[in-house]
Amino acid sequence: MGVTRSASVAVSALIAGCIGYGAHAQVAHAEVAHAEVAPAQVAAPDRPDAPLMQKASVDPAPPDASKTVPVPVAPPAAPEVAAPPSESSPAPMAEAPPPPPVPSDPLGAAVAARLTDPAPLLPRLTTKDREAIQAFYALGAFKPVWIVDGAYTAAAKSAAARLAAAGEDGLKAAAYPVPVLGTQPLTEAQVAEAELKLSAAVALYARDARGGRIHLASLSRLITPTLDLPAADAVLGRIAPAGAQAGALLQAYNPSQAGYLALKARLAAARGGHAPGPEPTVQLPAGPALKLGMHDPRVPALRARFGLASRTAGTLDAAPGEPDAYDASVSAAVAGFQRRRGLPATGTLTPQTVAALGRPDAAPPSDDNEAALLVNMERWRWLPADLGRDYVMVNIPEFQVRVFKDGRKRDEARVIVGKTESPTPIFSGLMEYAVVNPSWNVPPSILKNEFLPGLARDPNYAARRGYEVVYRNGNVSVRQPPGERNALGFIKFMFPNNHAVYLHDTPNRSLFSGSRRALSHGCVRVDDPFRFADAVLPDAWSGERLKKLIGKGERTIRLAEKLPVHLAYFTAYIDDAGGYRTLPDLYGYDSRMKIALGLAPGSLLVAKASGDKPAPKLAAPKLPAPRLGAPRPSAAPAAEVRRRSVREVRSVDAAPARPARTAARPPADFGEPGLWTPAPSRPSSGWW
């Protein structure tokens, strides 16, 4: 029977499509086989989203070149031929990748099974870290790296010793528990549990040493350093093969700057070389509240808990006390415990006190001096591991800036920092250029609150103050030209950042004579900007040469190399003479950090930082030209001004929250005196 030409063409196309699909499937199968036998070509360990079967071989057998069986790989298939859609032919279904094969080695299988078990290894270990640990073990066929023949390796013992000494660096050894193997033979499941918990402790220690203990956004949205948190698989890959040097390598994740080491030495001296341990617990049965003079069968347990005598000694006037008597010594010990735990120090054994006696101490005994040392040691972890050969350091509570060249202090000067209601942010940036004779564009907050109401009352409000007003497409912008009255002075030093803060001059020279210089809207004003320029700008641009440019128009001077600038917040430090100095907590960050680190009793609910205000919007209100005598906008109700939201500061025992989204960078000429906080709205096209 004859066949039409169109039908013949359709059948040929259908056959070609089937052949193409078969070739595509053959190539996919060859790629999977190649991935299983060639672990050197797997995805990078920092790609936890890659399928596990493509990350490593899971064959537990050791490689033997003499017994290697070549795996046939299909040759490249012909290009796939597209077939026209047909209702009669079913669409090919994509095959899901098979799960990673279980190792045949019982010990490897136990490790793989524990990694798939959702039970946590450590409370604060993140999901990302756990996935990285899984990737690390997959690369080694899930074989243990810390335990061999039922005993810890030299690297495991060295790392465990460093974890036990975590208190030397202001960390808590209890946060990194090391499993005890004992003398009895262990099952595969027990070995896997101990192996992975030690890996989790090592990874968590390295993360905490680089500043991962606190979710910084819970302290303030103006604390935005870029933390260099190491990946768990990278940490394990570095520490596990190090042998007896594993502990030293693990300790090296802590800061190595001289300022940190000086605080660490003072901490050791304050502790006498021994870190305080947690207070013991005691489980008491429920009962009535006990007051001075009462008797109760729970009192002997209280005496044992506080190390008191089983009964008070007798005197000539009184017989010895009874063991179950709730006397003055027991009441005083209970009052001291209540004070340490943040409870009312009444000395009465209340149900709340009974519950606290049975819980581990979240805040081990620590005086104010030790807590200040620990808080400021933690702040060193916010700085980069390498501050730079040359760098600028601003210590905000000290109102001081220092310039370092080749690691040595070259110069220092007084500065003015942000007010408590507009704090200077804490972060590190790179200075790229300076601007001589800068102009200043008035930020939206000041434009809305001051200039628009003033222009509504008086069209010459801005002109009489030396400002230029521009009306464009219904928007209003205000600019202050260069000059002696300019808010930025004669020069500004720019290190682009999401807060739009920078270092600059100021026409208000007299303000530097005050001892408390928290007066700006967030930027840092330098006392002698031309001397500062001598220290940070290229040698060709001396302070004397810069002074000759004053009044000759705006001039940008770029640095040959970007200069690191660190805006830091240290309320305790060791000065150049070796003396220990403490400073007032300007923005109230110390108290919040003590709570977050478990160094102070009390509720974790704290008021939001005064600087955590909603970000100003860039788009100016589209208003007609100001009219003379127009009414001034009404102020917000007093209740709205006084309202403060409340947030919880996460303690170090809670899982860290997801980091805040990075804000878009604002215009470079934005800034003082108006602080740009993170998450600004997008600039409108006709703003400046």
PDB file of N, CA, C and O in Angstrom, residues 3-16 84:
ATOM      1  N   VAL A   3       2.344   5.047   0.510  1.00  0.00           N
ATOM      2  CA  VAL A   3       2.420   5.971   1.655  1.00  0.00           C
ATOM      3  C   VAL A   3       2.659   7.367   1.124  1.00  0.00           C
ATOM      4  O   VAL A   3       3.537   7.572   0.273  1.00  0.00           O
ATOM      5  N   THR A   4       1.897   8.314   1.593  1.00  0.00           N
ATOM      6  CA  THR A   4       2.045   9.699   1.141  1.00  0.00           C
ATOM      7  C   THR A   4       3.367  10.266   1.620  1.00  0.00           C
ATOM      8  O   THR A   4       3.955   9.815   2.600  1.00  0.00           O
ATOM      9  N   ARG A   5       3.835  11.297   0.863  1.00  0.00           N
ATOM     10  CA  ARG A   5       5.141  11.903   1.210  1.00  0.00           C
ATOM     11  C   ARG A   5       5.091  12.555   2.593  1.00  0.00           C
ATOM     12  O   ARG A   5       6.032  12.450   3.391  1.00  0.00           O
ATOM     13  N   SER A   6       3.996  13.224   2.970  1.00  0.00           N
ATOM     14  CA  SER A   6       3.899  13.899   4.274  1.00  0.00           C
ATOM     15  C   SER A   6       3.937  12.896   5.416  1.00  0.00           C
ATOM     16  O   SER A   6       4.574  13.112   6.457  1.00  0.00           O
ATOM     17  N   ALA A   7       3.277  11.763   5.246  1.00  0.00           N
ATOM     18  CA  ALA A   7       3.308  10.748   6.304  1.00  0.00           C
ATOM     19  C   ALA A   7       4.700  10.171   6.467  1.00  0.00           C
ATOM     20  O   ALA A   7       5.168   9.901   7.585  1.00  0.00           O
ATOM     21  N   SER A   8       5.401   9.983   5.358  1.00  0.00           N
ATOM     22  CA  SER A   8       6.773   9.458   5.440  1.00  0.00           C
ATOM     23  C   SER A   8       7.697  10.407   6.185  1.00  0.00           C
ATOM     24  O   SER A   8       8.528   9.995   6.996  1.00  0.00           O
ATOM     25  N   VAL A   9       7.562  11.699   5.920  1.00  0.00           N
ATOM     26  CA  VAL A   9       8.383  12.687   6.606  1.00  0.00           C
ATOM     27  C   VAL A   9       8.106  12.687   8.106  1.00  0.00           C
ATOM     28  O   VAL A   9       9.010  12.767   8.951  1.00  0.00           O
ATOM     29  N   ALA A  10       6.831  12.562   8.476  1.00  0.00           N
ATOM     30  CA  ALA A  10       6.466  12.562   9.894  1.00  0.00           C
ATOM     31  C   ALA A  10       7.058  11.357  10.610  1.00  0.00           C
ATOM     32  O   ALA A  10       7.582  11.457  11.738  1.00  0.00           O
ATOM     33  N   VAL A  11       7.004  10.171   9.990  1.00  0.00           N
ATOM     34  CA  VAL A  11       7.555   8.964  10.613  1.00  0.00           C
ATOM     35  C   VAL A  11       9.068   9.092  10.771  1.00  0.00           C
ATOM     36  O   VAL A  11       9.655   8.736  11.804  1.00  0.00           O
ATOM     37  N   SER A  12       9.741   9.657   9.758  1.00  0.00           N
ATOM     38  CA  SER A  12      11.200   9.830   9.845  1.00  0.00           C
ATOM     39  C   SER A  12      11.582  10.757  10.980  1.00  0.00           C
ATOM     40  O   SER A  12      12.546  10.537  11.716  1.00  0.00           O
ATOM     41  N   ALA A  13      10.838  11.850  11.136  1.00  0.00           N
ATOM     42  CA  ALA A  13      11.127  12.793  12.216  1.00  0.00           C
ATOM     43  C   ALA A  13      10.928  12.159  13.584  1.00  0.00           C
ATOM     44  O   ALA A  13      11.698  12.396  14.529  1.00  0.00           O
ATOM     45  N   LEU A  14       9.868  11.358  13.714  1.00  0.00           N
ATOM     46  CA  LEU A  14       9.616  10.693  14.989  1.00  0.00           C
ATOM     47  C   LEU A  14      10.739   9.738  15.343  1.00  0.00           C
ATOM     48  O   LEU A  14      11.215   9.673  16.488  1.00  0.00           O
ATOM     49  N   ILE A  15      11.231   8.965  14.353  1.00  0.00           N
ATOM     50  CA  ILE A  15      12.326   8.025  14.598  1.00  0.00           C
ATOM     51  C   ILE A  15      13.587   8.774  14.990  1.00  0.00           C
ATOM     52  O   ILE A  15      14.325   8.386  15.907  1.00  0.00           O
ATOM     53  N   ALA A  16      13.872   9.892  14.332  1.00  0.00           N
ATOM     54  CA  ALA A  16      15.067  10.680  14.671  1.00  0.00           C
ATOM     55  C   ALA A  16      14.984  11.220  16.086  1.00  0.00           C
ATOM     56  O   ALA A  16      15.979  11.274  16.817  1.00  0.00           O
ATOM     57  N   PRO A  84       9.175  17.030  16.281  1.00  0.00           N
ATOM     58  CA  PRO A  84       7.943  17.816  16.432  1.00  0.00           C
ATOM     59  C   PRO A  84       7.043  17.176  17.460  1.00  0.00           C
ATOM     60  O   PRO A  84       7.036  15.960  17.626  1.00  0.00           O
TER      61      PRO A  84
END
